[in-house]
Coordinates of C-alpha atoms and ligand atoms in Angstrom, one line a residue:
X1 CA -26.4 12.9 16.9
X2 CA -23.8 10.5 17.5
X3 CA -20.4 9.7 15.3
X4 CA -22.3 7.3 13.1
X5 CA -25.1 9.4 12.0
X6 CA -22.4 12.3 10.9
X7 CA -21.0 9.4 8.8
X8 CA -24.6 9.0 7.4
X9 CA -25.3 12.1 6.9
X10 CA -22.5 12.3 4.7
X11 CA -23.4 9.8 2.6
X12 CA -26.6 10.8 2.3
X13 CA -24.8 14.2 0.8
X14 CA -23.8 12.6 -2.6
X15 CA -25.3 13.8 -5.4
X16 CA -27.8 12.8 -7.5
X17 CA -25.7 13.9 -10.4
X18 CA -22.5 12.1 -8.6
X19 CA -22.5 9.3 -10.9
X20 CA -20.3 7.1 -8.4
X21 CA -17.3 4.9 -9.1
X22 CA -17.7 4.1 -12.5
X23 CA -20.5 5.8 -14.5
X24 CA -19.2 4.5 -17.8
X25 CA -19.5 0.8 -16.9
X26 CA -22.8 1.1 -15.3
X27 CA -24.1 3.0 -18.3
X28 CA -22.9 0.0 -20.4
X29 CA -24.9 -2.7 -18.1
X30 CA -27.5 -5.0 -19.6
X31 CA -31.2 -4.0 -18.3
X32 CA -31.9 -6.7 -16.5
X33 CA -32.1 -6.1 -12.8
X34 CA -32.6 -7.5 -9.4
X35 CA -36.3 -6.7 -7.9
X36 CA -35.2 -7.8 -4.2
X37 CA -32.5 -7.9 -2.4
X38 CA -31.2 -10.9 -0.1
X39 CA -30.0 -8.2 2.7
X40 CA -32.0 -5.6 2.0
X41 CA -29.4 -3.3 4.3
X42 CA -26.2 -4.5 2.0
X43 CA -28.1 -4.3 -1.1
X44 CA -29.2 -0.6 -0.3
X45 CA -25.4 0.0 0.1
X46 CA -24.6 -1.0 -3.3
X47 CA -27.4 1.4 -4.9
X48 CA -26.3 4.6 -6.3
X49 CA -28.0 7.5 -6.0
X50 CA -31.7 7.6 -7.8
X51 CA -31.4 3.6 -8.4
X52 CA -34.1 1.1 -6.6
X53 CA -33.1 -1.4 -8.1
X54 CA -29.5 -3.1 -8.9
X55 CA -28.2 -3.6 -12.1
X56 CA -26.9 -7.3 -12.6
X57 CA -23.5 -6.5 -13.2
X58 CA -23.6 -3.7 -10.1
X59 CA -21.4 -5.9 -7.7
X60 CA -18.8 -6.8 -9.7
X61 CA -18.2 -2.9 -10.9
X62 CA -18.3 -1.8 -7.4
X63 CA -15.8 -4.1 -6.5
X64 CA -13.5 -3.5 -9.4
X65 CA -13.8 0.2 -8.7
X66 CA -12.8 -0.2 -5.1
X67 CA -9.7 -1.8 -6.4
X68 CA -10.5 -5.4 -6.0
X69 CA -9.3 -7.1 -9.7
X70 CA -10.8 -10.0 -11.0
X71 CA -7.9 -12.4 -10.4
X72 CA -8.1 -11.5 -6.9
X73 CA -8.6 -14.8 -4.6
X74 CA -11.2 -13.6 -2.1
X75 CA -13.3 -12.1 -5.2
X76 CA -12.4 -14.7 -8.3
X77 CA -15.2 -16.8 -7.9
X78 CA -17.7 -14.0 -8.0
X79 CA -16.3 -12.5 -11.2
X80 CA -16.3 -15.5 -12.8
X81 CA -20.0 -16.3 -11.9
X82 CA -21.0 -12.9 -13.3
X83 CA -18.6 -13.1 -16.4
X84 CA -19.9 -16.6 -17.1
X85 CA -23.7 -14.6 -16.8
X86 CA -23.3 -11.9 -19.6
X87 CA -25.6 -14.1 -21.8
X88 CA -27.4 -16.0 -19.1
X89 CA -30.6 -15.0 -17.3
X90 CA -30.2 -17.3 -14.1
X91 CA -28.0 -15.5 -12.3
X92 CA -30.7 -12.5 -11.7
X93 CA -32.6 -14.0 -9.0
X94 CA -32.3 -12.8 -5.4
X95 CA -31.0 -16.3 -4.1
X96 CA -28.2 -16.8 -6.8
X97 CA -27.3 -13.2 -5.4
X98 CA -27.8 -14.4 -1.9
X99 CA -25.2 -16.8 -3.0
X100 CA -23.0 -14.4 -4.6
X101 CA -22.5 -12.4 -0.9
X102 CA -21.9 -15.2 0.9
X103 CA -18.8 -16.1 -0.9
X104 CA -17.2 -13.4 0.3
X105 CA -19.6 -11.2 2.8
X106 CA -16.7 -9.3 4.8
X107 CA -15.0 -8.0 1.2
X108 CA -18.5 -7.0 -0.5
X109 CA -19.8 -5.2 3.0
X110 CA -17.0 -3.9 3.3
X111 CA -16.9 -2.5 -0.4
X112 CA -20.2 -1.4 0.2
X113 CA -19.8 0.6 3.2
X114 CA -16.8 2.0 1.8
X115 CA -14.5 0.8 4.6
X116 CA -11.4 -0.3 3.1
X117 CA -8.2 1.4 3.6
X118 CA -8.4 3.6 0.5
X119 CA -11.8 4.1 0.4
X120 CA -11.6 6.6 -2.8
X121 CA -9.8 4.4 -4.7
X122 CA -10.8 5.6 -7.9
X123 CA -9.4 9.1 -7.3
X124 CA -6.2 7.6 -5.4
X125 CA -5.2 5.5 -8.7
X126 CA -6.0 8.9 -11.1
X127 CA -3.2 10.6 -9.2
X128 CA -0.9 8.1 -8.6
X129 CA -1.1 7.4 -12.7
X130 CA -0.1 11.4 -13.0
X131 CA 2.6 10.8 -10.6
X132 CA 3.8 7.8 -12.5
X133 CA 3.7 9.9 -15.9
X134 CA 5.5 12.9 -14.4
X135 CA 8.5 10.3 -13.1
X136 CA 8.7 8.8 -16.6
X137 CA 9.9 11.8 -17.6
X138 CA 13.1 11.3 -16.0
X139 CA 16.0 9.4 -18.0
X140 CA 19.4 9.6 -16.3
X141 CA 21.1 6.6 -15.0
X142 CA 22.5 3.7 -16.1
X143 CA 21.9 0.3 -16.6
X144 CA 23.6 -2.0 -14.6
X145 CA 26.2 -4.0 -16.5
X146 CA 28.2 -6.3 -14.9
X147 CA 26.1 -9.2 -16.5
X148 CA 24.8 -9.3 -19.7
X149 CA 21.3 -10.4 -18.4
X150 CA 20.9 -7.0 -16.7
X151 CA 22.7 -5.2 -19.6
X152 CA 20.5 -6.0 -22.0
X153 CA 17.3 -5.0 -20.1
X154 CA 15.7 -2.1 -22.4
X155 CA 16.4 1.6 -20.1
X156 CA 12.8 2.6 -21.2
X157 CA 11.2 -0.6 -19.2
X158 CA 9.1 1.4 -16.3
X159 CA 6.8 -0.7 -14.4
X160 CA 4.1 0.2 -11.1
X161 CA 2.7 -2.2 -8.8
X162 CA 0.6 -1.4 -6.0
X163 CA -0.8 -3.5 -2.9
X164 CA -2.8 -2.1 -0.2
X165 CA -3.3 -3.5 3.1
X166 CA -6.9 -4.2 2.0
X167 CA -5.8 -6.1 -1.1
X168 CA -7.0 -3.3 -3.6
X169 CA -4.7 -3.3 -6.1
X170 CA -3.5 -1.2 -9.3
X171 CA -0.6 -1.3 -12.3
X172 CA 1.2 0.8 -14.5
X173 CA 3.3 0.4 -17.4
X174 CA 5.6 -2.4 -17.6
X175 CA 3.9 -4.1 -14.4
X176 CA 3.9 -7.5 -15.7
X177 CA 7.2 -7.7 -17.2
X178 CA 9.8 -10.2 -14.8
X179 CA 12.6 -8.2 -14.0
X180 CA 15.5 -9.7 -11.7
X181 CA 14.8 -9.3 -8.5
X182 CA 18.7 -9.2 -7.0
X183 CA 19.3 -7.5 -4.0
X184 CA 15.2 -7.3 -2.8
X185 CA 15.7 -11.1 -1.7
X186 CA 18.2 -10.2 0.9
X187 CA 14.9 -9.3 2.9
X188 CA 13.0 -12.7 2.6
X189 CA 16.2 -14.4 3.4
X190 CA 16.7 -12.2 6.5
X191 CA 13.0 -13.5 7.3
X192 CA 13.3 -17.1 6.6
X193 CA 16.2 -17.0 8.7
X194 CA 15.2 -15.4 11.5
X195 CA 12.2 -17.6 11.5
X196 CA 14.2 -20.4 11.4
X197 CA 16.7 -19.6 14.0
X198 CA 14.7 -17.1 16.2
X199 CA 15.8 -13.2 16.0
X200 CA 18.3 -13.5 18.5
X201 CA 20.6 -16.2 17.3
X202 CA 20.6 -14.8 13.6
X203 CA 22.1 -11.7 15.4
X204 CA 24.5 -13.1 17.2
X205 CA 25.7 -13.5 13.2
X206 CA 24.3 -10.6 12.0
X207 CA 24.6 -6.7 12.8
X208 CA 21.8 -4.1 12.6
X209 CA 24.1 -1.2 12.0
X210 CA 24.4 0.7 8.2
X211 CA 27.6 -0.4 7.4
X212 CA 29.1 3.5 6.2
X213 CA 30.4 1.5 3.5
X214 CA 29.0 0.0 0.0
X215 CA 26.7 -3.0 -0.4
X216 CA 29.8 -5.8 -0.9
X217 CA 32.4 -4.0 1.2
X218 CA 35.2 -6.2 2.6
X219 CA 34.3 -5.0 6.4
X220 CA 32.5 -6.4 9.3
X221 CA 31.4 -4.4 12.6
X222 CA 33.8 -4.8 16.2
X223 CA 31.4 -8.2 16.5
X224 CA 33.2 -9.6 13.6
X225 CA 29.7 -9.6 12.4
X226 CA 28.7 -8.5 8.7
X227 CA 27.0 -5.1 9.6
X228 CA 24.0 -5.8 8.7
X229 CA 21.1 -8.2 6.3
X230 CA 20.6 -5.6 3.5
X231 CA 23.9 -5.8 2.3
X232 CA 25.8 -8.6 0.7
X233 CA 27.8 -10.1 3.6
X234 CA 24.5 -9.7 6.0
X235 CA 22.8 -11.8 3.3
X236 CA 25.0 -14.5 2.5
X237 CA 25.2 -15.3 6.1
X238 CA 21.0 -15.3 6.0
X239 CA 21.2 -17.5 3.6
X240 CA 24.0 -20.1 5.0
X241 CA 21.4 -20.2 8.3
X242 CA 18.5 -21.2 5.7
X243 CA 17.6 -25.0 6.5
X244 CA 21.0 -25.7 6.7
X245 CA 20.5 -29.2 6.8
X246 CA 18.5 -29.7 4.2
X247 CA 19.6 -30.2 0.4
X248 CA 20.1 -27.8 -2.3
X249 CA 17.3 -27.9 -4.1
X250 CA 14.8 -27.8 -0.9
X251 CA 16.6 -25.4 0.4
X252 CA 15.9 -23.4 -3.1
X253 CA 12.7 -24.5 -3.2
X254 CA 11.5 -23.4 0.4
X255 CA 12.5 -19.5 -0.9
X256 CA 10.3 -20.1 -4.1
X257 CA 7.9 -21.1 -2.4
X258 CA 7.4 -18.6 0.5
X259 CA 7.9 -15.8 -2.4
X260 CA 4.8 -17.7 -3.7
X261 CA 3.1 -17.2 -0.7
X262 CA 3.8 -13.6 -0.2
X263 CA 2.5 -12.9 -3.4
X264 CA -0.4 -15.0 -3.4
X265 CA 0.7 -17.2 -5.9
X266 CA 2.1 -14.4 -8.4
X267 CA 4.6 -14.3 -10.6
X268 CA 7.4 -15.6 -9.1
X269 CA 10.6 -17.8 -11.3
X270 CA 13.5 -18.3 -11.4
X271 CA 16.3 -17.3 -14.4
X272 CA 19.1 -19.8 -14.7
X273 CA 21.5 -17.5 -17.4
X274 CA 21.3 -14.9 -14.6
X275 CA 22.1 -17.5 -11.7
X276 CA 25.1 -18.7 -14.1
X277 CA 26.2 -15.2 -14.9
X278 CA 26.1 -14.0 -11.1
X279 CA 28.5 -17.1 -10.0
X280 CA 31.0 -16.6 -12.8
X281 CA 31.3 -12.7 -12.0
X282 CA 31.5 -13.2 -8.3
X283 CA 34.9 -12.8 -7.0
X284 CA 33.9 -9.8 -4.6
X285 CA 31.1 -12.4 -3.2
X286 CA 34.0 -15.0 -2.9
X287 CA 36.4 -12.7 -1.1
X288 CA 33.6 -11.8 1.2
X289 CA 32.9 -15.4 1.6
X290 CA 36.2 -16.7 2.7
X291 CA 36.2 -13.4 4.9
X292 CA 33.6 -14.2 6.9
X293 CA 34.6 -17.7 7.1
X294 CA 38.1 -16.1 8.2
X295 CA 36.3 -14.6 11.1
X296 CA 34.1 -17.1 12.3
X297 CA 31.1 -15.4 10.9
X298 CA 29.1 -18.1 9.5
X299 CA 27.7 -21.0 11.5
X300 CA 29.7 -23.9 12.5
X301 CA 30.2 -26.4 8.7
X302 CA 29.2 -23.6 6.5
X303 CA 30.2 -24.5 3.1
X304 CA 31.5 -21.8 1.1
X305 CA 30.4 -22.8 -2.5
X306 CA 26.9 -24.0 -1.6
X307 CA 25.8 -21.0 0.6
X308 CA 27.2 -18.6 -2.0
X309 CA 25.2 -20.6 -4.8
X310 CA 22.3 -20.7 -3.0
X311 CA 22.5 -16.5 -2.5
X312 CA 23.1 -16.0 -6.3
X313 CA 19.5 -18.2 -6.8
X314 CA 18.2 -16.2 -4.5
X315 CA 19.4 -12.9 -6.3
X316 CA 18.4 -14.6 -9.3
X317 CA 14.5 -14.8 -8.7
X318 CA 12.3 -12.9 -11.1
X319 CA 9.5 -11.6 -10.5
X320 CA 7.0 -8.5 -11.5
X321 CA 5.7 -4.7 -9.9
X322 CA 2.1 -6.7 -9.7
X323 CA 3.8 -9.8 -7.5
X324 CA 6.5 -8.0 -5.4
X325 CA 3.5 -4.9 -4.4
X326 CA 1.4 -7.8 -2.8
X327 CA 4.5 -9.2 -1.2
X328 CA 5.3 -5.7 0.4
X329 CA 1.3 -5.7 1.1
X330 CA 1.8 -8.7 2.7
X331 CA 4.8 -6.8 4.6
X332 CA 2.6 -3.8 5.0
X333 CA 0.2 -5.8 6.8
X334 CA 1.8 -7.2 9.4
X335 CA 3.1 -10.6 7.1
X336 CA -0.6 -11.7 6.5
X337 CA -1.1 -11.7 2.8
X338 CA -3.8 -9.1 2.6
X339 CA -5.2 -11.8 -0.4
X340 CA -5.1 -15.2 0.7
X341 CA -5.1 -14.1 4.7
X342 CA -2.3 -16.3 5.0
X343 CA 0.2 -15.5 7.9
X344 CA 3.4 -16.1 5.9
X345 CA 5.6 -14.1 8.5
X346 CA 5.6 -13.4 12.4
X347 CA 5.0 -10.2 13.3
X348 CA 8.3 -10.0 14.8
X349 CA 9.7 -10.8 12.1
X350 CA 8.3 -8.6 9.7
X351 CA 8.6 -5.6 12.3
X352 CA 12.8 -6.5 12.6
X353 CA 12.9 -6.3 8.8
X354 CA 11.2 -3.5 8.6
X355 CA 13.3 -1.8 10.7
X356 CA 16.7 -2.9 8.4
X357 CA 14.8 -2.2 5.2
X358 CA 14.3 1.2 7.3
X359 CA 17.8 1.9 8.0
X360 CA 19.6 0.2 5.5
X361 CA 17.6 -0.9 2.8
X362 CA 18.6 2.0 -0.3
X363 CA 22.7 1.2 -0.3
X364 CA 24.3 4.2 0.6
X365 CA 21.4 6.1 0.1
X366 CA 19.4 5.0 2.8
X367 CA 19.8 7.5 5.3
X368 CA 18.7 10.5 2.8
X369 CA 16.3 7.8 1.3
X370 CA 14.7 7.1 5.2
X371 CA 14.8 11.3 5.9
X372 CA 13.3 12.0 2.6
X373 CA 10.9 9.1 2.0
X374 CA 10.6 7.9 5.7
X375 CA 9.3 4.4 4.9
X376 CA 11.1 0.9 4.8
X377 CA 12.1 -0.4 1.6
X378 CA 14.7 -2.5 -0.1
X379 CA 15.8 -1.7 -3.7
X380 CA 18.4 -4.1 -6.5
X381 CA 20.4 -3.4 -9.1
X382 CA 18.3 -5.1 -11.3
X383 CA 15.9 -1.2 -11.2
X384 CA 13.3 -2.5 -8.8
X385 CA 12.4 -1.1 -5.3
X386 CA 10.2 -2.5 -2.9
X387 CA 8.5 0.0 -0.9
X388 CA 6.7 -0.8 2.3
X389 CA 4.0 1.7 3.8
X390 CA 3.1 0.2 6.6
X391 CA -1.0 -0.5 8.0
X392 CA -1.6 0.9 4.3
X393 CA 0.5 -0.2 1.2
X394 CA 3.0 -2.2 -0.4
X395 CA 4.5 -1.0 -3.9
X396 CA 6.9 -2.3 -6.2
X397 CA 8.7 0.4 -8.6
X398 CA 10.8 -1.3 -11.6
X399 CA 12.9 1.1 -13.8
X400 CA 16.7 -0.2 -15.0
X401 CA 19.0 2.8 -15.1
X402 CA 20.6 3.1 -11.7
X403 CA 22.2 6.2 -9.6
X404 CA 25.6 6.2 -8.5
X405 CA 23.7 4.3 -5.4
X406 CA 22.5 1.9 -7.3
X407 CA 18.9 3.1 -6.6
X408 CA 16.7 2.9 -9.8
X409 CA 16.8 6.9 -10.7
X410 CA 13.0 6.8 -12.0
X411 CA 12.0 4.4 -8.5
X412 CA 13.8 7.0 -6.6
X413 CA 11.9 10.2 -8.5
X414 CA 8.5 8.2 -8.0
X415 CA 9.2 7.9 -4.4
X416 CA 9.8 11.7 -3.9
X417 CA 6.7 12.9 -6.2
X418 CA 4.3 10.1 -4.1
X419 CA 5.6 11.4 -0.9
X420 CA 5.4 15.1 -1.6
X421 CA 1.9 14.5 -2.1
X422 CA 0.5 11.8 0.3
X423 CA 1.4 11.9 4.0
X424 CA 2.6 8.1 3.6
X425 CA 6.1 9.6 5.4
X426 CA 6.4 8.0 8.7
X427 CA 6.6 11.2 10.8
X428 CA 4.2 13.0 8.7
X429 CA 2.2 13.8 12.1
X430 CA -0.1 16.7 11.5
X431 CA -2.0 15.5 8.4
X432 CA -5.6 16.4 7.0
X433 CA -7.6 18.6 4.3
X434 CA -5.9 21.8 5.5
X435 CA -2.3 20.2 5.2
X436 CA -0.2 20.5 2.2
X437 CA -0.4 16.5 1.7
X438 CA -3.2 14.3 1.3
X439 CA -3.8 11.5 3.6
X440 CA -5.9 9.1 1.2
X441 CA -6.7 6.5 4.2
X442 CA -9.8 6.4 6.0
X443 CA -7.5 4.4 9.1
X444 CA -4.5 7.7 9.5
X445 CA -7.8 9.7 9.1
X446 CA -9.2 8.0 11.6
X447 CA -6.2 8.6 14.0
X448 CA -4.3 11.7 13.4
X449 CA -7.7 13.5 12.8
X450 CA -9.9 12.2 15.6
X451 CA -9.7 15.6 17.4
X452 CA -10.8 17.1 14.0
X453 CA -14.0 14.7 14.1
X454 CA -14.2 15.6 17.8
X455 CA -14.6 18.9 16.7
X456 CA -17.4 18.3 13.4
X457 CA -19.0 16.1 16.5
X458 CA -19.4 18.9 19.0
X459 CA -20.6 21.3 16.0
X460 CA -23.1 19.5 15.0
X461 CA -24.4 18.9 18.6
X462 CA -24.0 22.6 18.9
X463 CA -21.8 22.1 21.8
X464 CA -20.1 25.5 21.8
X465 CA -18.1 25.3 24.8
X466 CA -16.8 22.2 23.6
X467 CA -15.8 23.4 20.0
X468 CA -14.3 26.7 22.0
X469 CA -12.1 24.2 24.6
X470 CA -11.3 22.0 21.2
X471 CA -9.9 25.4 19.3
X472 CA -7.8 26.4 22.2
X473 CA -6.1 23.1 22.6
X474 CA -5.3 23.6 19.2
X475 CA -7.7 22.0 17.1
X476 CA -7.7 23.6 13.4
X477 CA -11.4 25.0 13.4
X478 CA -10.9 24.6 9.6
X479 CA -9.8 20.9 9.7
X480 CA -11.8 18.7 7.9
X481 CA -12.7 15.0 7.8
X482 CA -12.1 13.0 4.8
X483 CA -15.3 14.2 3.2
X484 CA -13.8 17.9 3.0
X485 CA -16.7 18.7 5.7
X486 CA -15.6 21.1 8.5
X487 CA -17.3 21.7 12.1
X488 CA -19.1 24.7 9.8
X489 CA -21.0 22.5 7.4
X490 CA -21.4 19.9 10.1
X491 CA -22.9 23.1 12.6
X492 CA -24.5 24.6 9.4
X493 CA -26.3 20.9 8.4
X494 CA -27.5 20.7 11.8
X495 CA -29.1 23.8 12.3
X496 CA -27.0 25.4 15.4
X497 CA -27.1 28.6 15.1
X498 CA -25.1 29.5 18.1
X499 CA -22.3 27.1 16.5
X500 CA -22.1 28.3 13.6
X501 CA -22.4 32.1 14.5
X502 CA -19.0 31.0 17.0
X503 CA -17.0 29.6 14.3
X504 CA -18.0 32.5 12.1
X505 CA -16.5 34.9 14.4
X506 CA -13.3 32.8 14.9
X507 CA -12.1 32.5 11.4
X508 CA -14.6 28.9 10.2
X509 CA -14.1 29.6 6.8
X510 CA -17.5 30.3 4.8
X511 CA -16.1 29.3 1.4
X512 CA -15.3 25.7 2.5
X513 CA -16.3 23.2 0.4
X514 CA -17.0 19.5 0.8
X515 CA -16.1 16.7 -1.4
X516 CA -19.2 17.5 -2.8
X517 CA -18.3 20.9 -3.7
X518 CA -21.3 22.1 -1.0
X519 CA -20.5 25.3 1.5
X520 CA -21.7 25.1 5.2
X521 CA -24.2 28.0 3.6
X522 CA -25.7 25.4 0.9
X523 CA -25.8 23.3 3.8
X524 CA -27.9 25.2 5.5
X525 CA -30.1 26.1 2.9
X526 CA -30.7 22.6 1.9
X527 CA -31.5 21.4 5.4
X528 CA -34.4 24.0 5.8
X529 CA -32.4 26.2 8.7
X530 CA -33.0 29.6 7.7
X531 CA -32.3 31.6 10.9
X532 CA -28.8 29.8 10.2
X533 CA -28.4 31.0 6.4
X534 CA -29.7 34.6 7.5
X535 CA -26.5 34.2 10.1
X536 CA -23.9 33.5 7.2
X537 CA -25.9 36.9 5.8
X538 CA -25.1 39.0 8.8
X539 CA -21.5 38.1 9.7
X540 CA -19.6 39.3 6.8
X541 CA -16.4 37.1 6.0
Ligands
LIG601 N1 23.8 -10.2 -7.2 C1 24.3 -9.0 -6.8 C2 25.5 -9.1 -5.9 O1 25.6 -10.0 -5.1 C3 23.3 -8.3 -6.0 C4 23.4 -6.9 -6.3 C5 22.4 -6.0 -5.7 O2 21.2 -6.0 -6.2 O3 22.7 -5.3 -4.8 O4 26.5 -8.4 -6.1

């Protein structure tokens, strides 16, 4: 039995009474079906158990269940096809279906077979909607107020965007409210910049170092450098290095734009009360202007008043939790919009931002923020924080009441719940079913627990040597794959007895159960081995 027919035999575990991703949807379908199937193979895929035939409105369920929404680029056209077809017959025959896969056949295989990066997406988005209620329940901080655009922002507003690297997506709350963006443009400035310049010359301007001091501190490292991009003087500099030579509103225009195409054309604008407001409460962003100009910090004929109005635009972009979570997607995923498979980034240059967002990206929080939460992520005082999980996620958390940080309170609480419970930390090494967290991600399952599939591999071979050299070397004989199943239901399934009798006698727990809610025992009763139940009889647990 090789790797792939474990992974089929697992599948062919469900359930008849598992009534798959959405049961209330596909109770709710119109009759009409399909009677063949343009890829038979795909279209089997799609079936749920005790179906031969697919409902009309099957693909489009399946798709919104694995977290692919209906405004989603790569899928838009098919959900409009089916939504146009509620009252039209003509869309159930086998070539308009035919039609239907190939506009996007990598997405809907890869729905089908379950293979995006969250592949229980459905379960992922019921816990992360408990985690969002139980953060909700937090109300300290305060709004900031040193403008009355961000004063007047209601405290209650509490908005959840999230992106994965697969482009499933999910919101919560106040998701689609604009909220001012301020301090999370600092990192697409440090981007455009960098592109523009190449890493090295935009830090021969620039430090990499937390500065020890707040966000707009009058300071700069031994280089005469601002210390960094995250904070104020890092980012004003970014911004004077911005296609310097081109005019104001190009210049404006090109940030806009690239937002645009982070987000997949999302909600991106830009408020002009803000942008007035942030330039006639600027002195500290003056002084830290003429300071760097003092010490030959900016590029040669930087003007003052132009760069600093082009960083207030900047601050002064709005945009929502659904738009910024695909641009931290896009981040996520190496600066290819996981949507429009646009590269709008090197990956250079998203890894050096990464890295600052890392170290430097929560104010003076960002060294608890990078031990606690161990993920990059840049956060403004307008409440929202962009949080980037790399090779899985982007998310975008929007509450207004700040900490003394000026961290949204509720984006910070969100943060520690998600991370107590998923292993999204980036040193969260030793991860799977027996640990405390969950790793929801069929990729980190793929990696951190390939010695735990080694080990379900060699049990269901029966390969007892191997399973006892696997143990010794440290392999968690109770580890389990992303099913739940262990080397014991795997053995058990199988029908190796002498497996199974091993892992017995060296603690396989009997009681395990699989994401099915089956034991190795029921596995072995199911599959006919009954010289391997009568051994779960005989060795008493
Ligand atoms: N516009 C603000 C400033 O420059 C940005 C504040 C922030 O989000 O850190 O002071």
């Amino acid at each position: 039995m090789n790797k792939a027919s474990i992974v089929a035999s697992r599948r062919s575990q469900r359930p008849e009474s598992d009534p798959g991703p959405d049961p209330a949807s596909q109770a709710s379908q119109p009759s009409r079906k399909l009677t063949e199937s343009p890829d038979h193979g795909l279209y089997k895929l799609f079936l749920e158990a005790g179906q031969t035939e697919l409902p009309v409105q099957g693909l489009t369920e399946r798709l919104r269940a694995a977290g692919i929404l209906s405004d989603d680029p790569r899928a838009r056209e098919i959900f409009d096809r089916m939504g146009q077809d509620k009252n039209a017959r003509s869309i159930a025959t086998s070539s308009e279906f035919n039609e239907l896969f190939a506009l996007n056949p990598s997405l809907i295989r890869r729905v089908a077979e379950d293979s995006l990066v969250i592949p229980d997406w459905d379960e992922f988005c019921r816990s992360i909607a408990l985690i969002f209620q139980e953060a909700a329940n937090v109300v300290d901080g305060k709004v900031a107020a040193y403008i009355p655009e961000l004063a007047s922002v209601p405290a209650e507003k509490f908005g959840l965007g999230i992106c994965s690297v697969d482009g499933q997506r999910v919101h919560y709350g106040d998701a689609k409210d604009p909220f001012s963006i301020q301090s999370i443009s600092k990192t697409v400035s440090y981007c455009l910049a960098s592109e523009e310049v190449g890493p090295q010359a935009l830090h021969a301007h620039i430090g990499r170092e937390p500065s020890g001091h707040s966000f707009n501190a009058i300071t700069l490292d031994p280089k005469r450098r601002p210390h960094n991009p995250m904070i104020n003087a890092g980012a004003i500099v970014s911004c004077s290095l911005i296609k310097s030579e081109k005019s104001a509103s190009e210049r404006f225009a090109h940030v806009l734009e690239t937002w645009k195409r982070l987000t997949a054309d999302g909600d991106v604008s830009f408020n002009n009360t803000v942008f007035l407001s942030e330039r006639d409460s600027a002195d500290r962003n003056f002084a830290l202007a003429y300071f760097l100009r003092e010490n030959a910090a900016f590029p040669k004929n930087t003007g003052i008043s132009a760069t600093l109005d082009f960083y207030f635009q900047c601050c002064s972009v709005e945009m929502t939790c659904e738009s910024m979570a695909i641009a931290a997607a896009t981040l996520a995923n190496g600066g290819v919009n996981p949507l429009t498979n646009e590269r709008v980034f090197s990956i250079e240059t998203v890894k050096n931002c990464l890295s600052l967002m890392h170290s430097c990206g929560m104010y003076d929080f960002s060294g608890e923020f990078a031990f606690l939460i161990g993920v990059p992520a840049k956060s403004g005082v307008g409440g929202g924080i962009m949080v980037v999980v790399p090779e899985v996620l982007g998310f975008c958390v929007w509450s207004p009441p700040l900490d003394e940080h000026g961290n949204s309170v509720r984006g910070i609480e969100f943060c520690k719940l998600l991370m107590s419970k998923y292993s999204f930390h980036n040193f969260d090494i030793v991860t799977g079913a027996e640990g405390e967290k969950v790793d929801p991600t069929r990729r980190k399952v793929s990696v951190r627990n390939a010695r735990v599939v080694d080990l379900c591999w060699a049990a269901a071979k029966g390969d007892t040597k191997e399973i006892q050299r696997l143990i010794a070397s440290g392999v968690d004989i109770n580890g389990a794959d992303y099913d739940g199943r262990t080397a014991l239901h795997l053995a058990a399934s199988e029908g190796q007895a002498a497996s199974v009798q091993y892992i017995l006698q060296n603690g396989g727990k009997r009681d395990a159960k699989d994401r099915w809610g089956n034991t190795p025992f029921d596995d072995a009763q199911r599959s006919g081995h009954l010289a391997v139940a009568e051994i779960f009889e005989h060795i008493q647990g």
